[in-house]
Coordinates of C-alpha atoms and ligand atoms in Angstrom, one line a residue:
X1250 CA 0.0 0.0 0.0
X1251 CA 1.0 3.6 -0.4
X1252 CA 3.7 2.7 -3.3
X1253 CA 2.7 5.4 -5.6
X1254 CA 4.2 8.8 -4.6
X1255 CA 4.1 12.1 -6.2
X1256 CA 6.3 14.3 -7.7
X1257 CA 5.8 18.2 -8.8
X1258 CA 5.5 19.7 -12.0
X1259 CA 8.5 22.1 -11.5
X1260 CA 10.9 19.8 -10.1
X1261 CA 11.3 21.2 -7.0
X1262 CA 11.0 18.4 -5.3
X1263 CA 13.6 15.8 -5.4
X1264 CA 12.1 13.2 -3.4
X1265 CA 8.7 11.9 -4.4
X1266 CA 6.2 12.4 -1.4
X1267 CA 3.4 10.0 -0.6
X1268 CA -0.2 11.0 -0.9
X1269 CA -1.1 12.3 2.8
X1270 CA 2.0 14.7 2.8
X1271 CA 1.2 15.8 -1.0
X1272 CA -2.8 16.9 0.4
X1273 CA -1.3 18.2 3.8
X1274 CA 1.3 20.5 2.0
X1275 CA -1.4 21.5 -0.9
X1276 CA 1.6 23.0 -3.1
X1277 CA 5.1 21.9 -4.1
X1278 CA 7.8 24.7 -2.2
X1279 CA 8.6 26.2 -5.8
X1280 CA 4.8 26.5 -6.5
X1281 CA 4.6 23.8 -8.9
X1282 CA 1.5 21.0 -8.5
X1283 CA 1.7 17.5 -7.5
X1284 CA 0.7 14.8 -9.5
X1285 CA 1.3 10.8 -8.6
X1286 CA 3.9 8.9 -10.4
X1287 CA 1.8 6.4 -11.8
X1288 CA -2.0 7.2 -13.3
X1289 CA -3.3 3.8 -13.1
X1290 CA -4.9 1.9 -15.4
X1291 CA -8.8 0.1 -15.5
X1292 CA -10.3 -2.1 -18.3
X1293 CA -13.7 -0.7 -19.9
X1294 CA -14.7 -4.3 -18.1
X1295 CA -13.9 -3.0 -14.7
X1296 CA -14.8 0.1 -15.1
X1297 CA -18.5 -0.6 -16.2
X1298 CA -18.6 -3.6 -13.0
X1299 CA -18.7 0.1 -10.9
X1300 CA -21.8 0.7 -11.7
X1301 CA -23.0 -2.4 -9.8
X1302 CA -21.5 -0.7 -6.3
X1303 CA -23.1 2.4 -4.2
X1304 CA -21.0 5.5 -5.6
X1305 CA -19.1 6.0 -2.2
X1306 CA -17.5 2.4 -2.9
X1307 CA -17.1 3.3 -6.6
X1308 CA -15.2 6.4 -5.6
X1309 CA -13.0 4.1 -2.7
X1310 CA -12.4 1.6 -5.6
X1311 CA -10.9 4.7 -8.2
X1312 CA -8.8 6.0 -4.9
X1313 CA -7.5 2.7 -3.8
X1314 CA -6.7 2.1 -7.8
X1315 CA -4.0 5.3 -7.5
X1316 CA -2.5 3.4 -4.3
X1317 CA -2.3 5.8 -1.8
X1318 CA -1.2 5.3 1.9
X1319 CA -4.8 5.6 3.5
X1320 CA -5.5 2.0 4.1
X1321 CA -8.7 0.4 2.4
X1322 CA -11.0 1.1 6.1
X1323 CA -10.0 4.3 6.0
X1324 CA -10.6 5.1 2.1
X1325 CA -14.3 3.5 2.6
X1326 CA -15.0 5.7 5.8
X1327 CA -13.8 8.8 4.4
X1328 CA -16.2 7.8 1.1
X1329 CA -19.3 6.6 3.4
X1330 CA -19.3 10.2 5.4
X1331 CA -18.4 12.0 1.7
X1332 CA -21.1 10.6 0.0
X1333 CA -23.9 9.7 2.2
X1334 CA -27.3 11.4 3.3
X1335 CA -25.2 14.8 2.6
X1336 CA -26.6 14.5 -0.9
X1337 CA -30.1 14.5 -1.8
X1338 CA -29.9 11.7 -4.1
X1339 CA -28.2 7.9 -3.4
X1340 CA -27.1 8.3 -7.0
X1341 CA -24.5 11.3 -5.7
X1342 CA -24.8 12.3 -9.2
X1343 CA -26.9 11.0 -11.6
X1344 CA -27.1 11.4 -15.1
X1345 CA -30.1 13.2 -17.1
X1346 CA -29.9 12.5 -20.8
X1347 CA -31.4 15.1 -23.3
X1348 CA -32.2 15.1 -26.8
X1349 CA -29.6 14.8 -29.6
X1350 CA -27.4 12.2 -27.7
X1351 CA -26.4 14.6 -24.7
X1352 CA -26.2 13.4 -21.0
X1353 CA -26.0 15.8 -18.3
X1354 CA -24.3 14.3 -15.6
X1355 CA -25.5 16.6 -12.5
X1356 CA -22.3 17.2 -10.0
X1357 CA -24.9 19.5 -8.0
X1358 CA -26.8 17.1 -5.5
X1359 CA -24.3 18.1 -2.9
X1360 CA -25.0 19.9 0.5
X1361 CA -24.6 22.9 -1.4
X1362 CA -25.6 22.9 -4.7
X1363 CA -22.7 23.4 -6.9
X1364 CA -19.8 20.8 -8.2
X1365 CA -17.6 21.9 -5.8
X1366 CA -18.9 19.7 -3.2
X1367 CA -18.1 16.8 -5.3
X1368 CA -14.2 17.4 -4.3
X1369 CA -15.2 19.5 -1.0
X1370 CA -16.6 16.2 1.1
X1371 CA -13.6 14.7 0.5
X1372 CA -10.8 16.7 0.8
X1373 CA -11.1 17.6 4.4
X1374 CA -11.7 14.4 5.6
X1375 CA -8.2 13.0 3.2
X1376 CA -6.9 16.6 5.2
X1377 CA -8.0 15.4 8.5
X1378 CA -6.6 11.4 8.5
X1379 CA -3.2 12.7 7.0
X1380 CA -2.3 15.3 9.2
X1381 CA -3.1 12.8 11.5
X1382 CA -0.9 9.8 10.0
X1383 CA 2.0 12.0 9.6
X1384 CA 1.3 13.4 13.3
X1385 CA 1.6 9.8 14.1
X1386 CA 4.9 9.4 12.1
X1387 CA 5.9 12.6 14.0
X1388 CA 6.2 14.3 10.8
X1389 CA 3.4 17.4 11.7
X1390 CA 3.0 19.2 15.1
X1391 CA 0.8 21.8 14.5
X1392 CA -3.1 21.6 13.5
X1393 CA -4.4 23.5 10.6
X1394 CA -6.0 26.8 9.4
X1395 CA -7.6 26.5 6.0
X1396 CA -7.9 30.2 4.7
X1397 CA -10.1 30.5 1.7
X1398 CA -11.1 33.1 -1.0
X1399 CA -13.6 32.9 -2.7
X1400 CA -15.8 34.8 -5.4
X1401 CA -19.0 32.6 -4.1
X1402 CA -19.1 28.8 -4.5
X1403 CA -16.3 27.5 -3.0
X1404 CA -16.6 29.5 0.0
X1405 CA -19.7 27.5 1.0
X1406 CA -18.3 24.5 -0.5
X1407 CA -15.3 24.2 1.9
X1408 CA -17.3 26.0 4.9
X1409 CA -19.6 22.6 4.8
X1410 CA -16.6 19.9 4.2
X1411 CA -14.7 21.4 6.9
X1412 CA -17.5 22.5 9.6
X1413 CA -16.4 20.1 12.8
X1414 CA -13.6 18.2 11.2
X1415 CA -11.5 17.2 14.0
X1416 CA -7.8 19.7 14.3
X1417 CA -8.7 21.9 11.5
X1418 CA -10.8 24.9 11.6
X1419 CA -11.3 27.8 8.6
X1420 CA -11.9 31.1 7.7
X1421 CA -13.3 31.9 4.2
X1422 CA -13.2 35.8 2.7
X1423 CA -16.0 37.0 0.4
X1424 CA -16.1 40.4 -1.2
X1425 CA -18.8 42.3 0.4
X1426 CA -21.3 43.2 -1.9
X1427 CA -19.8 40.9 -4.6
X1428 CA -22.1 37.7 -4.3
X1429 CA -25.6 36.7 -4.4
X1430 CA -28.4 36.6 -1.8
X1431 CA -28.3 33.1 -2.0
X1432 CA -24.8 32.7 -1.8
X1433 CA -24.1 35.4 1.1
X1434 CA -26.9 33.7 3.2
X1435 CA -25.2 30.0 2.7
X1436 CA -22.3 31.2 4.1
X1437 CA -23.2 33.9 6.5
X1438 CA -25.6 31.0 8.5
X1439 CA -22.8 28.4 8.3
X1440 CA -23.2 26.3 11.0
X1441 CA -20.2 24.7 13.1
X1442 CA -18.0 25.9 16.0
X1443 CA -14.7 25.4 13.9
X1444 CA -15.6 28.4 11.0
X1445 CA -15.7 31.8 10.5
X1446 CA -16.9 34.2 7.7
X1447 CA -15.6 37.7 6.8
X1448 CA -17.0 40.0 4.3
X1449 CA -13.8 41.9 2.5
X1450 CA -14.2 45.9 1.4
X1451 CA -13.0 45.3 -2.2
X1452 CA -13.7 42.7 -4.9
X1453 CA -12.6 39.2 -5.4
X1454 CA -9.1 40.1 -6.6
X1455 CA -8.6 42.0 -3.4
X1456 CA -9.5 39.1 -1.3
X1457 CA -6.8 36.9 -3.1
X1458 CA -4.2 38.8 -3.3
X1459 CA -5.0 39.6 0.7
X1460 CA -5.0 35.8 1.3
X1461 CA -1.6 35.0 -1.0
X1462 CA 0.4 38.3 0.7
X1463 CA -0.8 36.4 4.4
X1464 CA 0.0 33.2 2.9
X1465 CA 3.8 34.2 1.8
X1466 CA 4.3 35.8 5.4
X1467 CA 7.0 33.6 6.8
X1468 CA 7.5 35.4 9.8
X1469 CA 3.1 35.5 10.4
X1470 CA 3.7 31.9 9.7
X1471 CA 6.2 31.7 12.4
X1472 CA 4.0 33.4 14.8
X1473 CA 1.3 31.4 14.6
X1474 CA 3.3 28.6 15.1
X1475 CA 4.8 30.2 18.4
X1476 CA 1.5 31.4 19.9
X1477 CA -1.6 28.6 18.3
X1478 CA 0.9 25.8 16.9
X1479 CA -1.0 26.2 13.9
X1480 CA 0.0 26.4 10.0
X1481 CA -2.4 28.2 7.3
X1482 CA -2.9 25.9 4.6
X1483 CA -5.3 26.8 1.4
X1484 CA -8.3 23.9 -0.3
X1485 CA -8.2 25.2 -3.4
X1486 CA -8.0 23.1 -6.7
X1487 CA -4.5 22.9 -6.7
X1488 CA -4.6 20.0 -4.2
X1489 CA -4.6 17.0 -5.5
X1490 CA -7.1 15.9 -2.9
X1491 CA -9.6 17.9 -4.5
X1492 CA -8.7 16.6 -8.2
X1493 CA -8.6 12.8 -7.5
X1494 CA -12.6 12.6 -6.5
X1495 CA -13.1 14.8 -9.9
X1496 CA -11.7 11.6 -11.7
X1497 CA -13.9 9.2 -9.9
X1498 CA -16.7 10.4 -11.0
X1499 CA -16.1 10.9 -14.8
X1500 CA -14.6 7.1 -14.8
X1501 CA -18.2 7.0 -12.9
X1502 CA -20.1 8.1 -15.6
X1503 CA -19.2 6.1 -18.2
X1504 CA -20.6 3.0 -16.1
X1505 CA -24.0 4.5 -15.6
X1506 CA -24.4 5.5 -19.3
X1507 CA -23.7 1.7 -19.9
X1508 CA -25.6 0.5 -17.4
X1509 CA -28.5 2.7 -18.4
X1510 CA -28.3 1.3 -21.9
X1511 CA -27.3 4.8 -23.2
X1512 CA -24.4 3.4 -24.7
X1513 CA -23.1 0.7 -25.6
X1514 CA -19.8 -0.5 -23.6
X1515 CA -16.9 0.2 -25.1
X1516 CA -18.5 3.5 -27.2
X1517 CA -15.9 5.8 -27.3
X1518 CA -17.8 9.6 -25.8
X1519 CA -16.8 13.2 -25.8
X1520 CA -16.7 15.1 -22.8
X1521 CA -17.6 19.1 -22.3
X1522 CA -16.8 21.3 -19.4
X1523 CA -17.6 24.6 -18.5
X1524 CA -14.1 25.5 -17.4
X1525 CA -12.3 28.4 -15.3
X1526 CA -9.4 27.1 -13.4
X1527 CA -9.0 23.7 -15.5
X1528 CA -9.7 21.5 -12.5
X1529 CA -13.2 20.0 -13.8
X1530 CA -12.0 19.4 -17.1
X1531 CA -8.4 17.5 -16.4
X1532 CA -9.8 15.2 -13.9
X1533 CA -11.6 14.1 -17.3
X1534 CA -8.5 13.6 -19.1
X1535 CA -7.3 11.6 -16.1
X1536 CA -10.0 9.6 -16.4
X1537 CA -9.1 9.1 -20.1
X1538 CA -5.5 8.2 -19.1
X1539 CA -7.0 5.4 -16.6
X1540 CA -8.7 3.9 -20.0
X1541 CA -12.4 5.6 -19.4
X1542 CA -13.6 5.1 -23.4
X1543 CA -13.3 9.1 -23.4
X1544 CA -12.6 10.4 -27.3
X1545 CA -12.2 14.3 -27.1
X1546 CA -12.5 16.8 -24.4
X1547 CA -14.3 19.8 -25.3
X1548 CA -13.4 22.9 -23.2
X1549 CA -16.1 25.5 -22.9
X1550 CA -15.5 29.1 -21.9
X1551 CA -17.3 31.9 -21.3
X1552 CA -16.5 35.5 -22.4
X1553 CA -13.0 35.5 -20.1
X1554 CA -12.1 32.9 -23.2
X1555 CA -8.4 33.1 -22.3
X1556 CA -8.5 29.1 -22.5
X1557 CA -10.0 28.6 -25.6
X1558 CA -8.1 30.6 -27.6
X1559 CA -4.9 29.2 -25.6
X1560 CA -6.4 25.7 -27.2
X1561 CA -7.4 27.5 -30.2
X1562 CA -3.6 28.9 -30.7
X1563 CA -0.9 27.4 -28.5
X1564 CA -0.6 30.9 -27.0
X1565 CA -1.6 31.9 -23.4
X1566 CA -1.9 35.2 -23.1
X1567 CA -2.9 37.5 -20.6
X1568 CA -1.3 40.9 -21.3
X1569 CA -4.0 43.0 -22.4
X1570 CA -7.3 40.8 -21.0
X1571 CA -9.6 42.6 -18.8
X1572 CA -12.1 40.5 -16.6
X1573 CA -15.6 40.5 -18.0
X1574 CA -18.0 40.1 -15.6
X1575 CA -20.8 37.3 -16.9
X1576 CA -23.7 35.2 -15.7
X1577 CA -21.1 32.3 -14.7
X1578 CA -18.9 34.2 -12.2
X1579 CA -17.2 31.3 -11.0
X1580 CA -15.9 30.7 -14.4
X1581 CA -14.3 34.4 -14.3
X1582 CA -10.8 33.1 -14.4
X1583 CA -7.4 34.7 -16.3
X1584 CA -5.0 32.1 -14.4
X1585 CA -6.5 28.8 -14.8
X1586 CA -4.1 27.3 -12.5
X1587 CA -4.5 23.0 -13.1
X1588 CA -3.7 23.7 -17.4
X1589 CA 0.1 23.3 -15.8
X1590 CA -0.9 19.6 -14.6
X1591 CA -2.2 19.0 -18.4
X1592 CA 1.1 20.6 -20.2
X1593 CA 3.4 18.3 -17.3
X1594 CA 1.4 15.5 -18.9
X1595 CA 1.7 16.6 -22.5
X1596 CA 5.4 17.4 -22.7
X1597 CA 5.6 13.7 -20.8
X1598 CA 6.5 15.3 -17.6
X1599 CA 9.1 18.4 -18.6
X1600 CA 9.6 20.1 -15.3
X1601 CA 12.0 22.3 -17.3
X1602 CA 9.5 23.5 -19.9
X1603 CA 7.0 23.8 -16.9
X1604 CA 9.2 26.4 -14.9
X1605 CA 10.2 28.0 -17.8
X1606 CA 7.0 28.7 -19.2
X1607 CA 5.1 29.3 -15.7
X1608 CA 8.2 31.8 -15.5
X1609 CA 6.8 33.9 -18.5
X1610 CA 3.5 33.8 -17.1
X1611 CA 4.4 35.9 -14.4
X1612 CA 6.9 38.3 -15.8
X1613 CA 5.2 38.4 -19.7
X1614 CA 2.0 37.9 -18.7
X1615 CA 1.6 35.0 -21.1
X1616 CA 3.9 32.0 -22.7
X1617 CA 3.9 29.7 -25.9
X1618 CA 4.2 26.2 -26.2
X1619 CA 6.3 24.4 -28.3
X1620 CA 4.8 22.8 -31.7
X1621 CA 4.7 19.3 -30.4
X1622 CA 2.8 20.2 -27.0
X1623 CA 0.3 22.0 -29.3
X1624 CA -0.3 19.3 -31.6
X1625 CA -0.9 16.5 -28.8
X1626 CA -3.2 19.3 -27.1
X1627 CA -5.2 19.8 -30.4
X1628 CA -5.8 16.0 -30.5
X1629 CA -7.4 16.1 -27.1
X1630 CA -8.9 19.1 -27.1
X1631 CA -12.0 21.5 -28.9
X1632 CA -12.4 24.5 -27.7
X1633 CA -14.9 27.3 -27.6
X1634 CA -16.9 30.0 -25.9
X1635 CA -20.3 31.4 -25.4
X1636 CA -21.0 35.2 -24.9
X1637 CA -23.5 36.3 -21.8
X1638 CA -26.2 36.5 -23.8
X1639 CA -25.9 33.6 -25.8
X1640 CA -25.9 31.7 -22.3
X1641 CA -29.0 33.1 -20.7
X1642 CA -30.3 32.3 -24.5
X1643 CA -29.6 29.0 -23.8
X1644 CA -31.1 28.6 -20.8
X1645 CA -34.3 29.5 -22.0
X1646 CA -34.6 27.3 -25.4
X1647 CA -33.3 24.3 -23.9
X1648 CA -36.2 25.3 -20.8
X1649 CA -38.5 26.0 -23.8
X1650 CA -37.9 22.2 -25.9
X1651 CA -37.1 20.1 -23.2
X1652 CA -38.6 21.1 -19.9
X1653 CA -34.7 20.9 -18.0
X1654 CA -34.1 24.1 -16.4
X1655 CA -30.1 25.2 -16.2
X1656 CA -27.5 27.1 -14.6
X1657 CA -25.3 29.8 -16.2
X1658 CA -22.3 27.6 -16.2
X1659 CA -23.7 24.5 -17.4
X1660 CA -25.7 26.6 -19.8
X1661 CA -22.5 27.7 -21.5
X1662 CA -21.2 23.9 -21.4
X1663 CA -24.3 22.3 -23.3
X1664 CA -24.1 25.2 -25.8
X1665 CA -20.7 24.7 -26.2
X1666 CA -21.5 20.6 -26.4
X1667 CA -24.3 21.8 -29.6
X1668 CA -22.0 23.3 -31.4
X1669 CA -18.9 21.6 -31.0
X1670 CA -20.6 17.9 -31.4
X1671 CA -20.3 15.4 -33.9
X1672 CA -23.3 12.7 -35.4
X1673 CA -23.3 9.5 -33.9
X1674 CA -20.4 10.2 -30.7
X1675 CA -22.7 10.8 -27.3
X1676 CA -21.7 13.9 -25.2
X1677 CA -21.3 13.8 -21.7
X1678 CA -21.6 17.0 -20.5
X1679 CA -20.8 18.5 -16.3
X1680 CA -23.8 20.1 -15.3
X1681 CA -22.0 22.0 -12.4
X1682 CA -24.3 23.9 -10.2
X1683 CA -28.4 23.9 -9.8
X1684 CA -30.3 26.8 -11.5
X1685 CA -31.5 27.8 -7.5
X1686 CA -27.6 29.7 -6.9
X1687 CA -27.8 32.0 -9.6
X1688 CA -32.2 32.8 -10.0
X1689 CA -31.9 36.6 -10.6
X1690 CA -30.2 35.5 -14.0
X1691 CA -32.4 32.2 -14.7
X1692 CA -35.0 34.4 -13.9
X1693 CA -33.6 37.2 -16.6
X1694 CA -33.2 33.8 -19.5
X1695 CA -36.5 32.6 -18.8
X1696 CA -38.3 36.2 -19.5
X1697 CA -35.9 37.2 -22.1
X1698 CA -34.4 40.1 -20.4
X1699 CA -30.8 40.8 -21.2
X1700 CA -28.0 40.7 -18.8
X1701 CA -27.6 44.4 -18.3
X1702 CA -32.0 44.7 -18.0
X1703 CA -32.9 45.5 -14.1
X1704 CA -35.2 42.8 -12.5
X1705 CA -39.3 44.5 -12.9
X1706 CA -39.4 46.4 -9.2
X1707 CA -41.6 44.0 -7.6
X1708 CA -39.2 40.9 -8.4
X1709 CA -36.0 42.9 -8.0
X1710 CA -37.9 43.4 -3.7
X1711 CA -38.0 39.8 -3.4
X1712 CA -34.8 37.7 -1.3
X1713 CA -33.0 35.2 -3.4
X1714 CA -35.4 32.2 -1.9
X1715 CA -38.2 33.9 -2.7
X1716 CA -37.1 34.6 -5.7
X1717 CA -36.5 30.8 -6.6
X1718 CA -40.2 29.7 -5.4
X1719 CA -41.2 32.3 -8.3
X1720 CA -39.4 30.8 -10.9
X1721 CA -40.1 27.1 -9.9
X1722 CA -43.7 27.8 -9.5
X1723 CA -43.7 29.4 -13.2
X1724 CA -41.7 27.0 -14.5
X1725 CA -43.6 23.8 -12.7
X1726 CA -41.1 22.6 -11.1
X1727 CA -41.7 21.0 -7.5
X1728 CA -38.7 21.6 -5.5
X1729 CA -35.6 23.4 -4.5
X1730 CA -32.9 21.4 -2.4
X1731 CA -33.4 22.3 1.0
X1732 CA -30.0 24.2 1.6
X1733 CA -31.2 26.6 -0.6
X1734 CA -34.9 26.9 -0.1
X1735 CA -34.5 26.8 4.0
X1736 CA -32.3 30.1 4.1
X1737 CA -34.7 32.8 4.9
X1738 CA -35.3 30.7 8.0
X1739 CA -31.5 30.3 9.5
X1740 CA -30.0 33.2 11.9
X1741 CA -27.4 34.8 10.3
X1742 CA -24.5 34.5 12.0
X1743 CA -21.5 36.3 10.0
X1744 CA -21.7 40.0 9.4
X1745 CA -18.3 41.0 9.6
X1746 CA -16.5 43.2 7.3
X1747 CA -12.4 44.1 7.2
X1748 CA -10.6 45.5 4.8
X1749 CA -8.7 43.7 2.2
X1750 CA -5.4 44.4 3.1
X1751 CA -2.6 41.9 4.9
X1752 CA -2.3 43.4 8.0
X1753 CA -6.6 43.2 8.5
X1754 CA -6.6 39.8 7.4
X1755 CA -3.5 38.7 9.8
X1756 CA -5.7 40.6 12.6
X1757 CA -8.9 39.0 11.5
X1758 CA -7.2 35.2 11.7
X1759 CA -5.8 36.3 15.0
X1760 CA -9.0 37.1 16.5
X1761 CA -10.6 34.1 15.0
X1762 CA -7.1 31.4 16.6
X1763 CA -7.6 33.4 20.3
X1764 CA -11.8 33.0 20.2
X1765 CA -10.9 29.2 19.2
X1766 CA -8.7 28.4 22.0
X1767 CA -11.2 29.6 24.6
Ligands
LIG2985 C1 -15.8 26.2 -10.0 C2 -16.9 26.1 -11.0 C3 -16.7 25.9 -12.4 C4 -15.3 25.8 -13.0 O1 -14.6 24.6 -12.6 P1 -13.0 24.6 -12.8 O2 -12.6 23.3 -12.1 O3 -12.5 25.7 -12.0 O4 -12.7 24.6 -14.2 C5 -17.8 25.8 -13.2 N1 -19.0 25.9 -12.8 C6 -19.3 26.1 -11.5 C7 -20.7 26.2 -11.0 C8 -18.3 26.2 -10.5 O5 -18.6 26.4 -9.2

């Protein structure tokens, strides 16, 4: 057990790491990304037997495959908890096929309504046993600090996977005034004595950089060491502990098309994401690598469609891009940080190319790849992008033919799946949050406003949950998961606001470690 170790895309580091110390440290010390030695491989026999097993033991089965060193006990409980009454659905996430051969496979059934969660009940629990094994191997003292930014979803997202997780407690940061209703109440009524929730004067960009300058502090770091024995550590989609449960359920998939008689085994499918940070997208192409029947991956943007034309054109360039704001704002994304994981893997594993071209990232604000890297990426990969309009558009013909109401994001994913698609090859496509987070602009698609049109007065009056009652009782449709629809009814408990900068942040996590240790 625990034979396959990791190694970083830079080539920073010169030993390969096992699995618990490559989730625990989140980033390689030169910033590069771990990725495991070997991707294992499944037969298309194997991989359709899945289907036949609850998804928390097909998701124990894909982890167990990479060989990490969690034993099999401790993969299956970290699995049971992950996926369990948490979701409102035993299927975790089933699949909905719609006309012309495409199959939404709905990543949304989550405590929280959006993808995220998908990688979000696992990675604290795979935070919580490591820090412990390498505790026990007297390789850790201190417990943890997760520190999050976020621009909505995976605030809430990591707020629910770590609430009560034993030696780990987290503070998430949110531009005040920059998210919805919906979303500020989900995380402002978080429940859980190991969390906090700060509203940041400033936008999403403020927050970050805030967070990264209090994440590069060494001598903050030190501090918090000497005073809480505690070390800051990020979740985001860098860790491999989020990327891993991504594969599962894309190898997933396949087995429930076949075992719903969608396909027939062995059919060969395309796969579409609605992409910002590359995360969603390259656990797809892992599970291509471990032999998922997977043809192309079709890469879907929205108007921030620095990806697509990086697909389109071997260039990545970010010199003279603005941020657009769009419908799908947690697609907004110039840095899509997990496309250095996918060019590791296309220049077979180039740590030298990696640095050098992560290296003009930063000081050119964009790089090029070389003609061979761009060739195997135009094998894999189709891109394109939808405009805003052309994604609320969406939304309401797809509504309009077939009755199956979207969000934003997947919106611009099945458009992108439309037009990109070819006769006779099925299209799997990530349906990554329900409609219910984002109802002012589902609202908007469904009564052919434009993006920029206000809500009519009495509609703009109404809270976000109220809002959503509206819509689903025009549209017919019976329910809203209960996280969402029971938010009116929870006491806020979150409300404060800080400024962006370091020195606010460092006071804010202070304030938060002292209350914690009463
Ligand atoms: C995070 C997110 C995405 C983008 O996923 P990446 O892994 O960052 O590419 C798409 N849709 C929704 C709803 C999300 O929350």
């Amino acid at each position: 057990m625990g034979e396959n170790r990791y190694v970083d895309t830079r080539g920073a580091v010169e030993e390969a790491i096992p699995f618990t110390k490559a989730v625990v440290d989140g980033l390689a010390p030169g910033g590069g990304l771990f990725v495991p030695q070997e991707i294992p491989a499944l037969t298309v026999d194997e991989i359709c037997a899945l289907a036949e097993l609850p998804y928390a033991q097909r998701a124990a089965r894909i982890y167990g495959a990479f060989d990490i060193d969690l034993t099999d006990d401790q993969l299956a409980r970290i699995t049971g908890e992950a996926y369990g009454n948490n979701f409102d659905t035993p299927e975790i996430c089933p699949i909905t096929s719609l006309d012309d051969d495409i199959h939404m496979l709905e990543l949304w059934h989550g405590p929280t309504s959006a993808f995220k969660d998908m990688a979000l009940q696992c990675l604290p629990r795979f935070f919580s046993v490591s820090a412990a094994e390498l505790r026990a191997r007297g390789q850790l003292e201190d417990t943890h600090m997760i520190l999050v930014a976020t621009s909505g979803d995976t605030g809430k997202a990591a707020l629910e996977g770590f609430c009560d997780v034993d030696g780990i407690c987290i503070g998430v940061m949110y531009p005040d005034g920059g998210v919805s209703d919906i979303q500020f109440k989900q995380m402002a009524t978080q429940r859980g004595g190991n969390v906090t929730v700060w509203g940041v004067r400033g936008n999403f960009d403020d927050c970050q950089t805030g967070a990264k300058n209090v994440f590069n502090d060494g001598d903050f770091a030190a501090s918090l060491h000497e005073r809480y024995r505690v070390a800051l550590s990020s979740a985001n989609s860098i860790n491999w502990g989020r990327l891993m449960p991504q594969i599962a359920y894309y190898v997933s998939a396949y087995a429930q098309l076949v075992a719903a008689g969608s396909i027939e085994r062995g059919t060969e499918i395309d796969v579409c994401v609605p992409t910002g940070n590359f995360g969603n997208i390259l656990a797809a192409y892992y599970a291509k690598r471990m032999g998922t029947p997977i043809r192309r991956l079709l890469c879907a943007s929205n108007e921030n469609r620095v990806l697509t034309d990086f697909i389109n054109t071997g260039t990545y360039d970010i010199s003279e891009r603005t941020f657009v704001k769009t419908p799908s704002p947690s697609m907004d994304i110039l840095v899509s940080s997990n496309l250095e994981r996918q060019l590791f893997e296309l220049t077979e594993r180039d740590a030298n190319a990696i640095k050098g071209w992560m290296g003009d990232l930063r000081e050119k604000r964009g790089f090029r790849v070389d003609r061979d890297t761009f060739a195997k990426m135009r094998e894999l990969y189709i891109a394109d992008s939808v405009d805003n309009e052309e994604c609320l558009r969406t939304i309401r013909e797809v509504f309009d033919a077939q009755g199956y109401l979207m969000d934003p994001h997947t919106a611009v994913g099945y458009k992108v799946a439309e037009r990109l698609r070819e006769d006779g090859v099925p299209v799997l496509v990530a349906s990554t949050a329900h409609w219910a987070k984002f109802g002012n602009n589902v609202y908007r698609a469904l009564h052919e406003l434009s993006l920029a049109d206000d809500l009519p007065g009495e509609v703009a009056k109404l809270t976000g949950c109220a809002l959503n009652r509206l819509i689903a009782d025009e549209a017919g449709i019976s329910s809203i998961p209960a996280g969402l629809s029971e938010l009116d009814d929870l006491p806020i408990r979150f409300t404060e606001v800080i400024d962006g900068n370091a020195d606010a942040i460092r006071a804010a996590v202070c304030a938060f470690l002292d209350a914690q240790a009463r």
